[in-house]
Amino acid sequence: PSVFVGQVAGYKRTGTGEITIDSAAEESVCPEDWEKQFGTRPVGPGGEMKFRTASGGKMRHYGSRLASFTAKDGQEDRMMGLEFQVSDVRKPLAAVWRIAEKGNIVQFGPTDADCFIQNIRSKEKVGLRRKGGSYVMAVDFAEKDGGEVFQRRA
């Protein structure tokens, strides 16, 4: 079992995964079938976003999903939340600018020790690791006991 189990009062672990940190993403996005336990808020009137693949193809926008998690390389008792737009992508991508707008520095470097997200105010760090040509954050997904989703966004 992960270090998450039993460490965050009031939350239950619902699974593990990876989130790719993407410096070129216009928006944080996830596949429609990814972590469905968090639900999907439908797109409101006039709120549909226009997404395109890297090669220019159109992708649908199904709504938004707020995922809550702890980072495996960070403080195990620190819950984070990140809003994703649900679309026709293959894996979850967190837009660097969305992470930065919440008061964080995102750093990529030559070694895993050089790769992290750091909160400017608290100085807390969450480690990233290189996977192929990308950087990923390993996470334990969680929801409040009773099924509620943690509302603070990373």
PDB file of C-alpha atoms in Angstrom:
ATOM      1  CA  PRO A   1       0.000   0.000   0.000  1.00  0.00           C
ATOM      2  CA  SER A   2       0.982   3.589  -0.594  1.00  0.00           C
ATOM      3  CA  VAL A   3       2.134   5.923   2.169  1.00  0.00           C
ATOM      4  CA  PHE A   4      -1.179   7.705   1.680  1.00  0.00           C
ATOM      5  CA  VAL A   5      -3.274   5.064   3.432  1.00  0.00           C
ATOM      6  CA  GLY A   6      -4.257   6.271   6.888  1.00  0.00           C
ATOM      7  CA  GLN A   7      -2.203   9.463   6.674  1.00  0.00           C
ATOM      8  CA  VAL A   8      -4.788  12.022   5.603  1.00  0.00           C
ATOM      9  CA  ALA A   9      -7.671  12.224   8.035  1.00  0.00           C
ATOM     10  CA  GLY A  10     -11.071  12.251   6.389  1.00  0.00           C
ATOM     11  CA  TYR A  11      -9.890  11.051   2.952  1.00  0.00           C
ATOM     12  CA  LYS A  12      -9.802   7.662   1.308  1.00  0.00           C
ATOM     13  CA  ARG A  13      -7.379   6.628  -1.394  1.00  0.00           C
ATOM     14  CA  THR A  14      -9.103   5.816  -4.671  1.00  0.00           C
ATOM     15  CA  GLY A  15      -6.112   4.900  -6.829  1.00  0.00           C
ATOM     16  CA  THR A  16      -2.703   5.888  -8.097  1.00  0.00           C
ATOM     17  CA  GLY A  17      -1.477   7.414 -11.305  1.00  0.00           C
ATOM     18  CA  GLU A  18       0.698   9.932 -13.061  1.00  0.00           C
ATOM     19  CA  ILE A  19      -0.007  13.431 -14.304  1.00  0.00           C
ATOM     20  CA  THR A  20       2.215  14.768 -17.093  1.00  0.00           C
ATOM     21  CA  ILE A  21       3.387  18.335 -16.501  1.00  0.00           C
ATOM     22  CA  ASP A  22       3.181  20.143 -19.835  1.00  0.00           C
ATOM     23  CA  SER A  23       4.811  23.511 -20.452  1.00  0.00           C
ATOM     24  CA  ALA A  24       3.155  23.871 -23.869  1.00  0.00           C
ATOM     25  CA  ALA A  25      -0.421  23.012 -22.844  1.00  0.00           C
ATOM     26  CA  GLU A  26      -2.989  25.781 -23.217  1.00  0.00           C
ATOM     27  CA  GLU A  27      -5.149  24.110 -20.572  1.00  0.00           C
ATOM     28  CA  SER A  28      -4.993  21.196 -18.119  1.00  0.00           C
ATOM     29  CA  VAL A  29      -6.853  18.322 -19.796  1.00  0.00           C
ATOM     30  CA  CYS A  30      -7.734  14.702 -19.103  1.00  0.00           C
ATOM     31  CA  PRO A  31      -9.368  11.816 -20.984  1.00  0.00           C
ATOM     32  CA  GLU A  32     -13.087  11.216 -20.545  1.00  0.00           C
ATOM     33  CA  ASP A  33     -12.522   7.782 -18.941  1.00  0.00           C
ATOM     34  CA  TRP A  34      -9.801   8.980 -16.500  1.00  0.00           C
ATOM     35  CA  GLU A  35     -10.584   8.993 -12.743  1.00  0.00           C
ATOM     36  CA  LYS A  36     -14.348   9.066 -13.258  1.00  0.00           C
ATOM     37  CA  GLN A  37     -14.998   8.923  -9.501  1.00  0.00           C
ATOM     38  CA  PHE A  38     -14.491  12.715  -9.449  1.00  0.00           C
ATOM     39  CA  GLY A  39     -17.407  13.263 -11.807  1.00  0.00           C
ATOM     40  CA  THR A  40     -17.644  15.688 -14.701  1.00  0.00           C
ATOM     41  CA  ARG A  41     -19.281  19.099 -14.506  1.00  0.00           C
ATOM     42  CA  PRO A  42     -21.037  19.659 -17.815  1.00  0.00           C
ATOM     43  CA  VAL A  43     -20.125  22.526 -20.079  1.00  0.00           C
ATOM     44  CA  GLY A  44     -22.470  25.450 -19.513  1.00  0.00           C
ATOM     45  CA  PRO A  45     -24.033  27.506 -22.316  1.00  0.00           C
ATOM     46  CA  GLY A  46     -21.288  29.281 -24.240  1.00  0.00           C
ATOM     47  CA  GLY A  47     -18.587  27.633 -22.106  1.00  0.00           C
ATOM     48  CA  GLU A  48     -17.319  25.064 -24.562  1.00  0.00           C
ATOM     49  CA  MET A  49     -13.580  25.296 -25.177  1.00  0.00           C
ATOM     50  CA  LYS A  50     -12.074  24.604 -28.584  1.00  0.00           C
ATOM     51  CA  PHE A  51      -9.259  22.054 -28.327  1.00  0.00           C
ATOM     52  CA  ARG A  52      -6.933  20.856 -31.059  1.00  0.00           C
ATOM     53  CA  THR A  53      -4.433  18.029 -31.269  1.00  0.00           C
ATOM     54  CA  ALA A  54      -0.758  18.792 -31.884  1.00  0.00           C
ATOM     55  CA  SER A  55      -1.390  18.048 -35.575  1.00  0.00           C
ATOM     56  CA  GLY A  56      -4.392  20.425 -35.712  1.00  0.00           C
ATOM     57  CA  GLY A  57      -7.297  17.965 -35.432  1.00  0.00           C
ATOM     58  CA  LYS A  58     -10.384  18.940 -33.423  1.00  0.00           C
ATOM     59  CA  MET A  59     -11.110  17.434 -30.008  1.00  0.00           C
ATOM     60  CA  ARG A  60     -14.400  17.536 -28.116  1.00  0.00           C
ATOM     61  CA  HIS A  61     -14.868  19.270 -24.751  1.00  0.00           C
ATOM     62  CA  TYR A  62     -17.055  17.280 -22.338  1.00  0.00           C
ATOM     63  CA  GLY A  63     -16.814  19.495 -19.236  1.00  0.00           C
ATOM     64  CA  SER A  64     -14.459  19.833 -16.281  1.00  0.00           C
ATOM     65  CA  ARG A  65     -13.266  17.489 -13.556  1.00  0.00           C
ATOM     66  CA  LEU A  66     -11.670  18.468 -10.247  1.00  0.00           C
ATOM     67  CA  ALA A  67      -9.260  15.740  -9.130  1.00  0.00           C
ATOM     68  CA  SER A  68      -7.874  15.590  -5.601  1.00  0.00           C
ATOM     69  CA  PHE A  69      -4.628  13.825  -4.726  1.00  0.00           C
ATOM     70  CA  THR A  70      -1.419  13.729  -2.753  1.00  0.00           C
ATOM     71  CA  ALA A  71       1.902  13.693  -4.577  1.00  0.00           C
ATOM     72  CA  LYS A  72       4.000  10.604  -3.914  1.00  0.00           C
ATOM     73  CA  ASP A  73       7.165  12.737  -3.812  1.00  0.00           C
ATOM     74  CA  GLY A  74       5.953  15.451  -1.486  1.00  0.00           C
ATOM     75  CA  GLN A  75       4.238  15.810   1.870  1.00  0.00           C
ATOM     76  CA  GLU A  76       1.947  12.793   2.207  1.00  0.00           C
ATOM     77  CA  ASP A  77      -0.519  14.757   4.332  1.00  0.00           C
ATOM     78  CA  ARG A  78      -0.898  17.647   1.857  1.00  0.00           C
ATOM     79  CA  MET A  79      -4.029  17.351  -0.249  1.00  0.00           C
ATOM     80  CA  MET A  80      -4.013  19.089  -3.613  1.00  0.00           C
ATOM     81  CA  GLY A  81      -6.666  19.622  -6.214  1.00  0.00           C
ATOM     82  CA  LEU A  82      -6.381  20.410  -9.883  1.00  0.00           C
ATOM     83  CA  GLU A  83      -9.127  21.161 -12.366  1.00  0.00           C
ATOM     84  CA  PHE A  84      -8.930  19.404 -15.716  1.00  0.00           C
ATOM     85  CA  GLN A  85     -10.950  20.004 -18.857  1.00  0.00           C
ATOM     86  CA  VAL A  86     -12.268  16.665 -20.087  1.00  0.00           C
ATOM     87  CA  SER A  87     -11.430  16.106 -23.734  1.00  0.00           C
ATOM     88  CA  ASP A  88     -10.266  13.561 -26.317  1.00  0.00           C
ATOM     89  CA  VAL A  89      -6.699  13.269 -24.994  1.00  0.00           C
ATOM     90  CA  ARG A  90      -4.870  10.031 -24.148  1.00  0.00           C
ATOM     91  CA  LYS A  91      -3.457  11.011 -20.747  1.00  0.00           C
ATOM     92  CA  PRO A  92      -3.863  13.779 -18.166  1.00  0.00           C
ATOM     93  CA  LEU A  93      -1.788  16.891 -18.857  1.00  0.00           C
ATOM     94  CA  ALA A  94      -1.338  19.664 -16.283  1.00  0.00           C
ATOM     95  CA  ALA A  95      -0.634  23.044 -17.880  1.00  0.00           C
ATOM     96  CA  VAL A  96       2.421  24.692 -16.298  1.00  0.00           C
ATOM     97  CA  TRP A  97       0.794  28.117 -16.481  1.00  0.00           C
ATOM     98  CA  ARG A  98      -2.185  26.816 -14.444  1.00  0.00           C
ATOM     99  CA  ILE A  99       0.183  25.495 -11.780  1.00  0.00           C
ATOM    100  CA  ALA A 100       2.142  28.775 -11.767  1.00  0.00           C
ATOM    101  CA  GLU A 101      -0.983  30.969 -11.504  1.00  0.00           C
ATOM    102  CA  LYS A 102      -1.736  29.253  -8.170  1.00  0.00           C
ATOM    103  CA  GLY A 103       1.536  30.557  -6.675  1.00  0.00           C
ATOM    104  CA  ASN A 104       3.990  27.831  -7.662  1.00  0.00           C
ATOM    105  CA  ILE A 105       7.316  27.607  -9.447  1.00  0.00           C
ATOM    106  CA  VAL A 106       7.723  24.734 -11.905  1.00  0.00           C
ATOM    107  CA  GLN A 107      11.319  23.722 -12.546  1.00  0.00           C
ATOM    108  CA  PHE A 108      12.730  21.190 -15.006  1.00  0.00           C
ATOM    109  CA  GLY A 109      16.387  20.190 -14.914  1.00  0.00           C
ATOM    110  CA  PRO A 110      18.911  17.509 -15.840  1.00  0.00           C
ATOM    111  CA  THR A 111      18.315  15.245 -12.814  1.00  0.00           C
ATOM    112  CA  ASP A 112      15.196  14.212 -10.881  1.00  0.00           C
ATOM    113  CA  ALA A 113      16.425  16.307  -7.931  1.00  0.00           C
ATOM    114  CA  ASP A 114      16.304  19.378 -10.204  1.00  0.00           C
ATOM    115  CA  CYS A 115      12.680  18.753 -11.249  1.00  0.00           C
ATOM    116  CA  PHE A 116       9.892  19.936  -8.956  1.00  0.00           C
ATOM    117  CA  ILE A 117       6.927  22.161  -8.262  1.00  0.00           C
ATOM    118  CA  GLN A 118       7.515  24.518  -5.329  1.00  0.00           C
ATOM    119  CA  ASN A 119       4.945  26.661  -3.589  1.00  0.00           C
ATOM    120  CA  ILE A 120       6.334  30.201  -3.367  1.00  0.00           C
ATOM    121  CA  ARG A 121       4.779  30.988   0.026  1.00  0.00           C
ATOM    122  CA  SER A 122       5.308  27.726   1.936  1.00  0.00           C
ATOM    123  CA  LYS A 123       8.490  26.603   0.093  1.00  0.00           C
ATOM    124  CA  GLU A 124       7.062  23.054   0.019  1.00  0.00           C
ATOM    125  CA  LYS A 125       8.216  20.985  -2.955  1.00  0.00           C
ATOM    126  CA  VAL A 126       6.639  18.195  -4.936  1.00  0.00           C
ATOM    127  CA  GLY A 127       9.092  16.148  -6.957  1.00  0.00           C
ATOM    128  CA  LEU A 128       8.763  15.406 -10.651  1.00  0.00           C
ATOM    129  CA  ARG A 129      10.564  12.720 -12.595  1.00  0.00           C
ATOM    130  CA  ARG A 130      11.488  12.398 -16.193  1.00  0.00           C
ATOM    131  CA  LYS A 131       9.646   9.735 -18.148  1.00  0.00           C
ATOM    132  CA  GLY A 132      10.793   9.552 -21.747  1.00  0.00           C
ATOM    133  CA  GLY A 133      10.697  13.107 -23.054  1.00  0.00           C
ATOM    134  CA  SER A 134       8.162  14.278 -20.456  1.00  0.00           C
ATOM    135  CA  TYR A 135       8.048  15.132 -16.758  1.00  0.00           C
ATOM    136  CA  VAL A 136       5.458  13.443 -14.557  1.00  0.00           C
ATOM    137  CA  MET A 137       4.132  13.742 -11.029  1.00  0.00           C
ATOM    138  CA  ALA A 138       3.222  10.423  -9.370  1.00  0.00           C
ATOM    139  CA  VAL A 139       0.054  10.772  -7.297  1.00  0.00           C
ATOM    140  CA  ASP A 140      -2.377   8.973  -5.007  1.00  0.00           C
ATOM    141  CA  PHE A 141      -5.929  10.019  -5.869  1.00  0.00           C
ATOM    142  CA  ALA A 142      -8.283  10.569  -2.939  1.00  0.00           C
ATOM    143  CA  GLU A 143     -11.760  11.667  -2.096  1.00  0.00           C
ATOM    144  CA  LYS A 144     -13.322  12.783   1.149  1.00  0.00           C
ATOM    145  CA  ASP A 145     -14.991  10.027   3.083  1.00  0.00           C
ATOM    146  CA  GLY A 146     -18.551  10.324   1.864  1.00  0.00           C
ATOM    147  CA  GLY A 147     -17.524  10.984  -1.747  1.00  0.00           C
ATOM    148  CA  GLU A 148     -16.883  14.729  -1.703  1.00  0.00           C
ATOM    149  CA  VAL A 149     -13.967  16.090  -3.692  1.00  0.00           C
ATOM    150  CA  PHE A 150     -11.340  18.304  -2.065  1.00  0.00           C
ATOM    151  CA  GLN A 151     -11.943  21.841  -3.337  1.00  0.00           C
ATOM    152  CA  ARG A 152      -8.610  23.697  -2.963  1.00  0.00           C
ATOM    153  CA  ARG A 153      -6.792  23.810  -6.272  1.00  0.00           C
ATOM    154  CA  ALA A 154      -3.051  23.214  -6.629  1.00  0.00           C
TER     155      ALA A 154
END
